[in-house]
Short mmCIF file of C-alpha atoms and ligand atoms in Angstrom, two decimals:
data_model
loop_
_atom_site.label_atom_id
_atom_site.label_comp_id
_atom_site.label_asym_id
_atom_site.label_seq_id
_atom_site.Cartn_x
_atom_site.Cartn_y
_atom_site.Cartn_z
CA MET A 55 81.87 48.24 122.66
CA ARG A 56 85.46 47.97 123.71
CA SER A 57 85.97 45.18 121.20
CA LEU A 58 84.48 47.28 118.41
CA LYS A 59 86.94 50.12 119.23
CA ASN A 60 89.67 47.53 119.20
CA HIS A 61 88.66 46.40 115.72
CA ILE A 62 88.46 49.88 114.38
CA SER A 63 91.97 50.64 115.71
CA LEU A 64 93.33 47.92 113.46
CA ILE A 65 91.00 48.39 110.55
CA ILE A 66 91.92 52.19 110.20
CA PRO A 67 95.74 51.75 109.68
CA LEU A 68 95.25 48.71 107.53
CA PHE A 69 92.69 50.66 105.53
CA ALA A 70 95.16 53.60 105.21
CA ILE A 71 97.92 51.27 104.01
CA LEU A 72 95.84 49.42 101.49
CA PHE A 73 94.15 52.56 100.26
CA THR A 74 97.42 54.21 99.52
CA VAL A 75 98.91 51.15 97.95
CA GLU A 76 95.91 50.87 95.73
CA PHE A 77 95.95 54.59 94.96
CA TYR A 78 99.52 54.16 93.73
CA LEU A 79 98.72 51.05 91.64
CA LEU A 80 95.62 52.71 90.24
CA ILE A 81 97.30 55.92 89.13
CA ASP A 82 99.87 53.77 87.52
CA LYS A 83 97.23 51.89 85.54
CA ILE A 84 95.31 55.06 84.66
CA ILE A 85 98.49 56.60 83.33
CA LYS A 86 99.19 53.54 81.13
CA ASN A 87 95.63 53.44 79.82
CA TYR A 88 95.62 57.18 79.40
CA GLU A 89 98.86 57.06 77.35
CA LYS A 90 97.22 54.62 74.96
CA TYR A 91 94.28 56.95 74.67
CA LEU A 92 96.50 60.01 74.15
CA SER A 93 98.64 58.30 71.62
CA LYS A 94 95.79 58.89 69.15
CA ASP A 95 95.54 62.47 70.30
CA TYR A 96 98.53 64.31 68.84
CA SER A 97 99.70 65.05 65.39
CA ILE A 98 102.98 65.43 63.65
CA VAL A 99 102.87 66.79 60.12
CA VAL A 100 106.03 66.53 57.91
CA VAL A 101 106.54 68.42 54.80
CA ALA A 102 108.92 66.85 52.33
CA LYS A 103 110.27 67.47 48.82
CA GLU A 104 110.56 63.84 48.02
CA PRO A 105 108.50 60.73 48.88
CA LEU A 106 109.25 59.35 52.35
CA LYS A 107 109.50 55.71 53.22
CA LEU A 108 108.62 54.32 56.63
CA GLU A 109 111.52 51.83 56.62
CA ASN A 110 114.00 54.68 56.01
CA LEU A 111 112.50 56.79 58.74
CA ARG A 112 112.54 53.94 61.20
CA GLN A 113 116.24 53.46 60.69
CA LYS A 114 116.78 56.85 62.14
CA ILE A 115 113.84 57.22 64.52
CA GLU A 116 112.69 53.96 66.01
CA ASP A 117 109.48 54.79 67.59
CA VAL A 118 107.78 55.90 64.31
CA ILE A 119 105.15 53.24 63.60
CA LYS A 120 103.04 54.70 60.84
CA LEU A 121 103.40 57.25 58.14
CA LYS A 122 100.37 58.43 56.24
CA GLU A 123 100.52 60.69 53.18
CA VAL A 124 97.95 63.53 53.29
CA ASP A 125 96.23 63.69 49.96
CA SER A 126 97.37 66.81 48.26
CA SER A 127 94.21 67.04 46.07
CA LEU A 128 92.50 68.43 49.21
CA VAL A 129 95.00 71.30 49.19
CA LEU A 130 94.59 71.75 45.49
CA GLY A 131 90.84 71.72 45.80
CA ARG A 132 91.01 74.58 48.29
CA LEU A 133 93.26 76.54 45.87
CA LYS A 134 90.81 76.10 43.09
CA GLN A 135 88.00 77.53 45.20
CA THR A 136 89.94 80.77 45.51
CA GLY A 137 89.62 81.06 41.74
CA ILE A 138 93.22 80.44 40.75
CA ASP A 139 93.04 78.20 37.72
CA LEU A 140 95.94 75.86 37.35
CA ASP A 141 96.65 72.50 35.90
CA PRO A 142 96.33 70.21 38.80
CA ASP A 143 98.76 67.55 37.49
CA GLN A 144 101.38 70.06 36.73
CA LEU A 145 100.94 71.70 40.02
CA LYS A 146 101.10 68.52 41.91
CA SER A 147 104.70 67.95 40.80
CA TYR A 148 105.67 71.32 42.22
CA LEU A 149 103.99 70.88 45.51
CA PRO A 150 105.77 69.25 48.42
CA ARG A 151 104.32 66.12 50.07
CA PHE A 152 102.64 66.09 53.37
CA TYR A 153 102.75 63.27 55.77
CA LYS A 154 101.22 62.53 59.08
CA LEU A 155 103.49 60.59 61.36
CA TYR A 156 102.48 58.25 64.26
CA LEU A 157 104.61 57.14 67.16
CA SER A 158 104.50 53.92 69.29
CA SER A 159 103.76 55.92 72.45
CA PHE A 160 102.55 59.24 73.54
CA PRO A 161 105.40 61.72 73.25
CA SER A 162 106.20 64.29 75.98
CA THR A 163 106.74 67.89 74.93
CA GLN A 164 110.49 67.35 75.17
CA ARG A 165 110.30 64.32 72.92
CA LEU A 166 108.31 66.16 70.39
CA GLN A 167 110.93 68.92 70.32
CA SER A 168 113.80 66.44 69.86
CA LEU A 169 111.83 64.52 67.30
CA LYS A 170 111.34 67.68 65.33
CA GLU A 171 115.06 68.21 65.31
CA GLU A 172 115.83 64.73 64.30
CA LEU A 173 113.25 64.75 61.46
CA LEU A 174 114.78 68.01 60.09
CA GLN A 175 118.13 66.34 59.85
CA ILE A 176 116.77 63.92 57.37
CA GLU A 177 117.28 64.65 53.73
CA GLY A 178 114.29 65.95 51.90
CA ILE A 179 112.34 67.11 54.88
CA GLN A 180 111.58 70.71 54.74
CA ARG A 181 109.26 71.42 57.62
CA VAL A 182 107.81 69.74 60.68
CA GLU A 183 104.75 70.83 62.48
CA THR A 184 103.70 69.32 65.79
CA PHE A 185 100.51 69.73 67.80
CA THR A 186 99.57 68.24 71.11
CA LYS A 187 96.21 68.83 72.52
CA THR A 188 94.85 69.96 75.84
CA HIS A 189 95.05 66.51 77.39
CA GLU A 190 98.74 66.95 77.97
CA LYS A 191 97.94 68.97 81.09
CA ILE A 192 95.96 66.20 82.66
CA TYR A 193 98.61 63.78 81.73
CA LYS A 194 101.21 65.84 83.47
CA PHE A 195 98.96 66.06 86.50
CA LEU A 196 98.68 62.33 86.54
CA ILE A 197 102.48 61.93 86.53
CA PHE A 198 102.57 64.45 89.40
CA LEU A 199 99.98 62.42 91.34
CA ASN A 200 101.98 59.29 90.74
CA ASN A 201 105.11 60.91 92.08
CA ILE A 202 103.52 62.29 95.29
CA SER A 203 101.68 59.07 95.91
CA LYS A 204 105.06 57.45 96.22
CA PHE A 205 105.90 59.95 98.91
CA PHE A 206 102.56 59.42 100.73
CA LEU A 207 102.91 55.70 100.38
CA ALA A 208 106.13 55.77 102.25
CA ILE A 209 104.81 57.93 105.02
CA ILE A 210 101.57 56.02 105.44
CA LEU A 211 103.26 52.66 105.26
CA VAL A 212 105.66 53.67 108.15
CA THR A 213 102.92 55.14 110.38
CA GLY A 214 100.39 52.50 109.38
CA LEU A 215 102.65 49.67 110.27
CA MET A 216 103.44 51.25 113.58
CA LEU A 217 99.76 51.58 114.45
CA VAL A 218 99.18 47.97 113.33
CA PHE A 219 101.97 46.91 115.51
CA LYS A 220 100.66 48.88 118.53
CA GLN A 221 97.17 47.54 118.15
CA ILE A 222 98.32 43.88 117.91
CA GLU A 223 100.40 44.45 121.00
CA ILE A 224 97.22 45.62 122.80
CA TRP A 225 95.43 42.52 121.65
CA ASN A 226 98.27 40.42 122.71
CA LEU A 227 98.14 41.89 126.18
CA GLU A 228 94.43 41.53 126.34
CA HIS A 229 94.64 37.92 125.43
CA SER A 230 97.91 37.20 127.26
CA GLU A 231 96.26 35.46 130.23
CA ARG A 232 94.40 33.10 128.02
CA MET A 233 97.53 32.43 125.87
CA TYR A 234 99.41 31.92 129.14
CA ILE A 235 96.95 29.40 130.45
CA MET A 236 97.01 27.53 127.13
CA ALA A 237 100.79 27.43 127.26
CA LEU A 238 100.58 25.91 130.82
CA PHE A 239 98.67 23.01 129.25
CA GLY A 240 101.25 22.55 126.52
CA ALA A 241 99.43 24.31 123.62
CA PRO A 242 101.72 24.87 120.64
CA PHE A 243 102.53 28.39 119.49
CA TRP A 244 100.11 28.47 116.59
CA MET A 245 97.24 27.38 118.82
CA ARG A 246 97.96 30.09 121.37
CA ILE A 247 98.02 32.78 118.72
CA ALA A 248 95.00 31.54 116.80
CA VAL A 249 92.69 33.99 118.44
CA LEU A 250 94.92 36.88 117.35
CA LEU A 251 95.15 35.45 113.86
CA LYS A 252 91.43 35.10 113.65
CA LEU A 253 90.86 38.74 114.70
CA SER A 254 93.40 40.13 112.32
CA ILE A 255 92.16 38.14 109.40
CA ILE A 256 88.65 39.44 109.93
CA ASP A 257 89.92 43.01 110.12
CA THR A 258 92.07 42.56 107.04
CA LEU A 259 89.00 41.39 105.14
CA ILE A 260 86.90 44.31 106.25
CA SER A 261 89.74 46.87 105.34
CA THR A 262 90.27 45.31 101.92
CA LEU A 263 86.52 45.35 101.17
CA LEU A 264 86.28 48.96 102.18
CA VAL A 265 89.12 50.01 100.00
CA TYR A 266 87.86 47.90 97.10
CA LEU A 267 84.30 49.34 97.24
CA ILE A 268 85.55 52.92 97.52
CA TYR A 269 87.73 52.58 94.43
CA LEU A 270 84.94 50.75 92.58
CA TYR A 271 82.62 53.62 93.36
CA LEU A 272 85.24 56.26 92.35
CA LEU A 273 86.00 54.60 89.02
CA ASN A 274 82.37 54.29 88.21
CA SER A 275 81.50 57.83 89.14
CA ASN A 276 81.10 60.34 86.39
CA TYR A 277 83.20 62.80 88.17
CA LEU A 278 86.45 61.17 87.41
CA LYS A 279 85.45 60.32 83.84
CA GLU A 280 84.56 63.79 83.08
CA LEU A 281 87.77 65.16 84.65
CA LEU A 282 89.92 63.00 82.53
CA GLY A 283 87.59 63.05 79.54
CA VAL A 284 87.97 59.28 79.04
CA GLU A 285 85.46 56.42 79.28
CA ASP A 286 86.67 53.23 80.93
CA LEU A 287 89.68 54.49 82.81
CA VAL A 288 90.48 51.04 84.17
CA ALA A 289 88.73 47.77 83.36
CA PRO A 290 86.90 46.42 86.39
CA ARG A 291 88.78 43.16 85.96
CA GLN A 292 92.00 45.03 86.80
CA ILE A 293 90.87 46.21 90.12
CA ALA A 294 89.35 42.84 90.95
CA SER A 295 92.80 41.26 90.80
CA ASP A 296 94.13 44.19 92.83
CA GLY A 297 91.55 43.43 95.50
CA LEU A 298 92.93 40.00 95.93
CA TRP A 299 96.46 41.32 95.85
CA LEU A 300 95.68 43.88 98.60
CA PHE A 301 94.00 41.22 100.78
CA GLY A 302 97.20 39.20 100.43
CA LEU A 303 99.33 42.23 101.46
CA GLY A 304 97.05 42.98 104.39
CA LEU A 305 97.13 39.37 105.57
CA PHE A 306 100.90 39.37 105.30
CA ILE A 307 101.20 42.52 107.38
CA SER A 308 98.88 41.44 110.10
CA ILE A 309 99.95 37.82 110.35
CA PHE A 310 103.61 38.86 110.31
CA THR A 311 102.85 41.42 113.11
CA VAL A 312 100.95 38.79 115.22
CA ILE A 313 103.91 36.38 114.98
CA VAL A 314 106.47 38.97 115.82
CA VAL A 315 104.55 40.42 118.70
CA SER A 316 103.76 37.02 120.14
CA LEU A 317 107.32 35.78 119.79
CA ARG A 318 108.53 38.73 121.92
CA GLU A 319 106.60 37.30 124.86
CA PRO A 320 108.55 36.53 128.05
CA LYS A 321 110.65 33.38 127.81
CA ASN A 322 108.81 31.28 130.41
CA ARG A 323 106.35 29.81 127.95
CA MET B 62 111.83 -0.62 142.20
CA ALA B 63 109.22 1.85 140.89
CA LYS B 64 110.25 4.48 138.48
CA LYS B 65 110.89 7.97 139.83
CA VAL B 66 108.85 10.64 137.95
CA ILE B 67 110.23 13.69 139.81
CA VAL B 68 113.83 13.85 140.95
CA ALA B 69 115.37 16.88 142.55
CA LYS B 70 119.16 17.06 143.45
CA ASP B 71 120.49 19.96 145.51
CA LEU B 72 117.64 21.96 144.04
CA VAL B 73 117.70 25.76 144.67
CA LEU B 74 114.81 27.87 143.52
CA SER B 75 114.62 31.63 143.62
CA TYR B 76 112.96 34.61 142.02
CA LYS B 77 115.65 37.13 142.83
CA LYS B 78 119.21 36.02 142.48
CA ASN B 79 120.34 35.94 146.09
CA VAL B 80 117.05 35.33 147.77
CA PRO B 81 116.53 31.46 147.64
CA ILE B 82 113.02 30.27 148.40
CA ILE B 83 113.99 26.57 148.17
CA LYS B 84 117.50 25.76 149.31
CA ASN B 85 119.56 22.74 148.46
CA SER B 86 116.83 20.16 148.56
CA THR B 87 117.19 16.66 147.43
CA PHE B 88 114.12 14.36 147.12
CA SER B 89 112.27 12.16 144.72
CA ILE B 90 108.64 11.05 143.93
CA THR B 91 107.89 7.68 142.55
CA SER B 92 105.52 6.93 139.79
CA GLY B 93 101.94 6.24 140.96
CA SER B 94 102.41 7.67 144.43
CA PHE B 95 100.14 10.13 146.22
CA VAL B 96 102.30 12.96 147.82
CA PHE B 97 101.39 15.80 150.12
CA ILE B 98 103.63 18.83 150.30
CA THR B 99 103.04 20.91 153.43
CA GLY B 100 104.64 24.01 154.93
CA ALA B 101 103.77 27.29 156.49
CA SER B 102 102.29 30.03 154.36
CA GLY B 103 104.98 31.63 152.28
CA SER B 104 107.38 28.67 152.85
CA GLY B 105 107.62 27.98 149.10
CA LYS B 106 105.03 25.28 148.38
CA SER B 107 103.65 27.01 145.25
CA THR B 108 107.16 27.89 144.18
CA LEU B 109 108.24 24.27 144.32
CA LEU B 110 105.12 23.08 142.36
CA ARG B 111 105.82 25.87 139.80
CA SER B 112 109.23 24.35 139.21
CA PHE B 113 107.62 20.99 138.47
CA TYR B 114 105.81 22.38 135.42
CA GLY B 115 108.71 24.37 134.23
CA GLU B 116 107.48 27.81 135.01
CA LEU B 117 110.47 28.49 137.32
CA ARG B 118 113.86 27.00 136.33
CA PRO B 119 116.29 25.72 138.96
CA ARG B 120 118.78 28.39 140.03
CA SER B 121 121.16 25.54 140.74
CA GLY B 122 121.11 21.79 141.23
CA SER B 123 119.01 19.65 138.97
CA LEU B 124 115.36 18.83 138.41
CA HIS B 125 114.01 15.96 136.32
CA VAL B 126 110.28 15.53 135.62
CA GLY B 127 109.23 12.45 133.62
CA GLY B 128 112.84 11.89 132.85
CA ILE B 129 113.35 15.26 131.29
CA LEU B 130 115.81 17.73 132.69
CA LEU B 131 114.01 21.08 133.34
CA ASN B 132 117.09 23.21 133.95
CA ASP B 133 117.50 24.53 130.41
CA ILE B 134 114.44 22.97 128.67
CA LYS B 135 113.44 24.28 125.33
CA PRO B 136 109.97 25.73 124.91
CA SER B 137 108.91 22.98 122.42
CA LYS B 138 110.02 20.28 124.76
CA LEU B 139 108.30 21.93 127.72
CA SER B 140 105.03 22.06 125.75
CA PHE B 141 105.55 18.35 125.06
CA LEU B 142 106.01 17.68 128.80
CA ARG B 143 103.07 19.78 129.81
CA LYS B 144 100.69 17.63 127.81
CA TYR B 145 101.30 14.81 130.28
CA LEU B 146 100.60 17.09 133.28
CA GLY B 147 97.35 18.05 134.87
CA ILE B 148 97.68 21.17 136.88
CA ILE B 149 95.27 22.70 139.38
CA PHE B 150 96.20 26.21 140.28
CA GLN B 151 95.64 27.96 143.61
CA ASP B 152 93.74 30.67 141.67
CA TYR B 153 91.99 28.21 139.30
CA LYS B 154 93.28 29.93 136.09
CA LEU B 155 90.13 29.28 134.09
CA ILE B 156 89.91 31.07 130.68
CA LYS B 157 87.27 33.73 131.40
CA GLU B 158 86.32 34.20 127.77
CA TRP B 159 85.42 30.48 127.50
CA ASN B 160 82.49 28.61 128.87
CA VAL B 161 82.80 25.68 131.23
CA LYS B 162 82.69 23.12 128.51
CA LYS B 163 85.44 24.63 126.47
CA ASN B 164 87.61 25.19 129.53
CA VAL B 165 87.42 21.52 130.37
CA MET B 166 88.04 20.59 126.74
CA LEU B 167 91.34 22.54 126.52
CA PRO B 168 93.79 19.73 127.21
CA LEU B 169 91.82 17.45 124.82
CA LEU B 170 92.02 20.02 122.03
CA ILE B 171 95.70 20.37 122.60
CA ALA B 172 96.09 16.62 122.53
CA GLY B 173 94.25 16.77 119.12
CA TYR B 174 91.42 14.48 119.89
CA SER B 175 88.49 14.40 117.53
CA LYS B 176 85.48 16.49 118.30
CA ASP B 177 83.38 13.51 119.26
CA VAL B 178 85.92 12.24 121.80
CA CYS B 179 86.27 15.76 123.25
CA GLU B 180 82.54 16.14 123.60
CA ALA B 181 82.05 12.74 125.21
CA GLN B 182 85.01 13.02 127.61
CA THR B 183 83.95 16.54 128.68
CA LYS B 184 80.45 15.40 129.33
CA ARG B 185 81.75 12.49 131.43
CA LEU B 186 84.10 14.76 133.51
CA LEU B 187 81.51 17.40 134.14
CA LYS B 188 79.30 14.65 135.57
CA HIS B 189 82.17 13.49 137.77
CA VAL B 190 82.58 17.02 139.23
CA ARG B 191 78.77 17.34 139.55
CA LEU B 192 78.54 20.30 137.06
CA GLU B 193 76.07 18.78 134.70
CA GLY B 194 73.81 21.52 133.27
CA LYS B 195 76.45 24.26 133.73
CA GLU B 196 78.30 23.50 130.44
CA GLU B 197 77.40 26.86 128.94
CA TYR B 198 78.21 28.98 132.07
CA TYR B 199 81.17 31.28 132.11
CA PRO B 200 83.64 31.21 134.98
CA VAL B 201 82.26 34.51 136.51
CA GLU B 202 78.88 32.96 136.77
CA LEU B 203 80.20 30.18 139.12
CA SER B 204 81.01 30.05 142.83
CA GLY B 205 84.62 29.51 143.99
CA GLY B 206 83.91 25.81 144.64
CA GLU B 207 82.36 25.36 141.26
CA GLN B 208 85.26 27.03 139.48
CA GLN B 209 87.69 24.81 141.39
CA ARG B 210 85.67 21.77 140.19
CA VAL B 211 85.89 23.01 136.59
CA ALA B 212 89.63 23.34 137.05
CA MET B 213 89.67 19.84 138.39
CA ALA B 214 87.78 18.41 135.48
CA ARG B 215 90.18 20.25 133.16
CA ALA B 216 93.27 18.87 134.95
CA LEU B 217 91.91 15.28 134.66
CA ALA B 218 90.50 15.53 131.14
CA HIS B 219 93.46 14.00 129.28
CA ASN B 220 94.31 11.33 131.89
CA PRO B 221 97.53 13.07 132.87
CA VAL B 222 100.52 11.00 134.05
CA ILE B 223 101.26 13.45 136.85
CA ILE B 224 98.63 15.63 138.64
CA LEU B 225 99.96 18.75 140.40
CA ALA B 226 97.46 20.43 142.66
CA ASP B 227 98.10 23.67 144.52
CA GLU B 228 95.78 23.86 147.57
CA PRO B 229 92.91 22.38 145.57
CA THR B 230 90.53 22.66 148.53
CA GLY B 231 92.04 25.93 149.93
CA ASN B 232 88.87 27.61 151.00
CA LEU B 233 86.15 25.52 149.57
CA ASP B 234 82.96 24.36 150.97
CA ASP B 235 82.80 20.71 152.32
CA TYR B 236 80.92 19.44 149.40
CA SER B 237 83.38 20.72 146.79
CA SER B 238 86.27 19.43 148.92
CA ARG B 239 84.89 15.95 149.16
CA VAL B 240 84.32 15.85 145.43
CA ILE B 241 87.85 16.99 144.72
CA TRP B 242 89.52 14.55 147.23
CA GLY B 243 87.43 11.77 145.67
CA LEU B 244 88.61 12.57 142.20
CA LEU B 245 92.26 12.85 143.14
CA GLU B 246 92.07 9.50 144.88
CA GLY B 247 90.27 7.97 141.92
CA ALA B 248 92.82 9.25 139.43
CA ASN B 249 95.59 7.76 141.64
CA GLU B 250 93.97 4.47 142.31
CA GLN B 251 92.23 3.73 139.00
CA LEU B 252 94.46 5.42 136.46
CA GLY B 253 97.72 5.13 138.29
CA SER B 254 98.44 8.91 137.98
CA THR B 255 101.04 10.35 140.29
CA VAL B 256 99.34 12.96 142.43
CA VAL B 257 101.27 15.81 144.09
CA VAL B 258 99.15 17.98 146.31
CA VAL B 259 100.25 21.16 148.13
CA THR B 260 98.06 21.66 151.12
CA HIS B 261 98.11 23.16 154.61
CA SER B 262 96.35 20.26 156.15
CA ILE B 263 96.30 16.63 155.21
CA PRO B 264 92.71 15.21 155.20
CA LYS B 265 92.09 12.66 157.83
CA ASP B 266 89.77 10.30 155.92
CA LEU B 267 91.97 9.65 152.92
CA ASN B 268 91.55 6.10 151.46
CA VAL B 269 94.95 5.76 149.74
CA PRO B 270 98.41 5.42 151.07
CA TYR B 271 100.38 8.61 150.77
CA ARG B 272 103.89 10.18 151.27
CA HIS B 273 104.50 13.50 153.00
CA LEU B 274 107.06 16.18 152.11
CA HIS B 275 107.41 19.17 154.36
CA ILE B 276 109.14 22.53 153.77
CA GLU B 277 110.86 24.13 156.59
CA ASN B 278 113.13 27.16 156.34
CA GLY B 279 113.44 26.53 152.53
CA VAL B 280 114.48 22.95 152.78
CA VAL B 281 112.26 20.02 151.57
CA TYR B 282 112.18 17.10 154.09
CA GLU B 283 110.85 13.68 153.31
CA ILE B 284 108.64 12.97 156.46
CA SER B 285 107.22 9.78 155.31
N1 ADP C 223 106.63 35.82 141.36
C1 ADP C 223 107.25 36.06 142.59
N2 ADP C 223 108.31 36.93 142.55
C2 ADP C 223 109.03 37.12 143.65
N3 ADP C 223 108.82 36.47 144.85
C3 ADP C 223 107.78 35.61 144.88
C4 ADP C 223 107.00 35.31 143.73
N4 ADP C 223 106.12 34.38 144.12
C5 ADP C 223 106.34 34.09 145.38
N5 ADP C 223 107.33 34.82 145.86
C6 ADP C 223 107.83 34.73 147.19
O1 ADP C 223 108.32 33.35 147.41
C7 ADP C 223 107.99 33.00 148.76
C8 ADP C 223 107.22 31.70 148.66
O2 ADP C 223 105.95 31.94 148.09
P1 ADP C 223 104.96 30.75 147.74
O3 ADP C 223 105.72 29.63 147.07
O4 ADP C 223 103.84 31.32 147.06
O5 ADP C 223 104.54 30.24 149.19
P2 ADP C 223 103.43 29.31 149.65
O6 ADP C 223 102.76 28.73 148.38
O7 ADP C 223 104.11 28.19 150.42
O8 ADP C 223 102.55 30.02 150.49
C9 ADP C 223 107.16 34.11 149.38
O9 ADP C 223 108.07 34.88 150.25
C10 ADP C 223 106.84 34.97 148.19
O10 ADP C 223 106.80 36.32 148.59
MG1 MG C 224 100.87 28.95 147.55
#
């Protein structure tokens, strides 16, 4: 029973550290994936007197990647329905040209605003209309989460490390007699701390698995997908590699602590 | 002339700075000898033995064990030296989380012997100390005499060059005492180990020649 409590005392802070690190990494990944998704979810319509060329535009605004002319016959067709009878070909030459413009990444509201101004500077452009859709709010919320997760990461890292350190000190004390006797028979350092290393490796493995499973569950749950309105937030492959990475980080923390705590032992060994 | 394995010159030992337990003592122990250290309770016998395995450093003077100066010995060198020692402690110092077999095996594991050798040697030793069948017992499940015999087997497991025993038969039953004296004699006679035994009374029926050091008022005297 006592040993179970001992394990939990190490598993909890390790879990907290790894959970927060993964939270941070995951939000980052979700944001990147989300940006890709959102990049198809805005529109910029440019009205110009003269034909526009992508190359010319790109000289002034680098992140434009595509320019698509909106067929004006659609507009004319609608005019016709209202009963106004005009010669379409003649009219076409009077009408301005409509273009849809695509950017390399999802623009923020500020970026859209500045883009609008830059576009209007260009000769021949008469009007610019921009629309972003509702997803912008969620996007902003993700960015917000990303920022506070940095803050939590810092706090949890500090308190978590302190708790890990404390727990390993307790273990060290519990096993100090055994380690002392081993030293009396000339056991090398690594052999004396082997028992502590074994315990901490087991607990790191448990913490990593817990974190991994919880995130796997969250990412597959419908709740998150519905909230963000996106299928496949993060590819499972991506968290699998995170799992390994987290295990490595956990091992580093616990092994490093074991070594530091054990080296601080009294000098008579 | 036989090699000296323990050499003390003007040795002073103390726990607190100005309270010497052993004062300016000069003596030596030759390789292959059987030595008794006697003295009243609290005279510093355990303290002296502790200095031989490097747990207590000389306050002044010098102390060589196996040709190595212990005054400022580095941990790695001390570990090296201890592999050649077999220590029997007054309070046994068995590892309570380990069973009898693993306790006896400790010096063999440290020496890095293969599993087969460890197993065979441990089995042989447990037979010597008459503990066959108790391999899987834990220290708490044994009597004082049995624990001391486990400690004995552990101290002899790796055929140490020097055996240091602190009151190995302190308050043991006759049977355990006879087993232990027999093993110490055997190690000295057959393996040529140097044996240093702290005791309050020298057994009468010993079959090997021995020397006798006595501590009186903190000074180590060579009686014989
Ligand atoms: N760890 C220690 N710290 C301080 N004093 C000690 C320590 N161990 C022993 N002493 C003191 O050293 C003296 C000799 O002790 P010890 O060597 O154990 O005697 P012996 O083994 O001859 O009975 C005693 O007065 C004891 O109180
Ligand atoms: Mg004593």
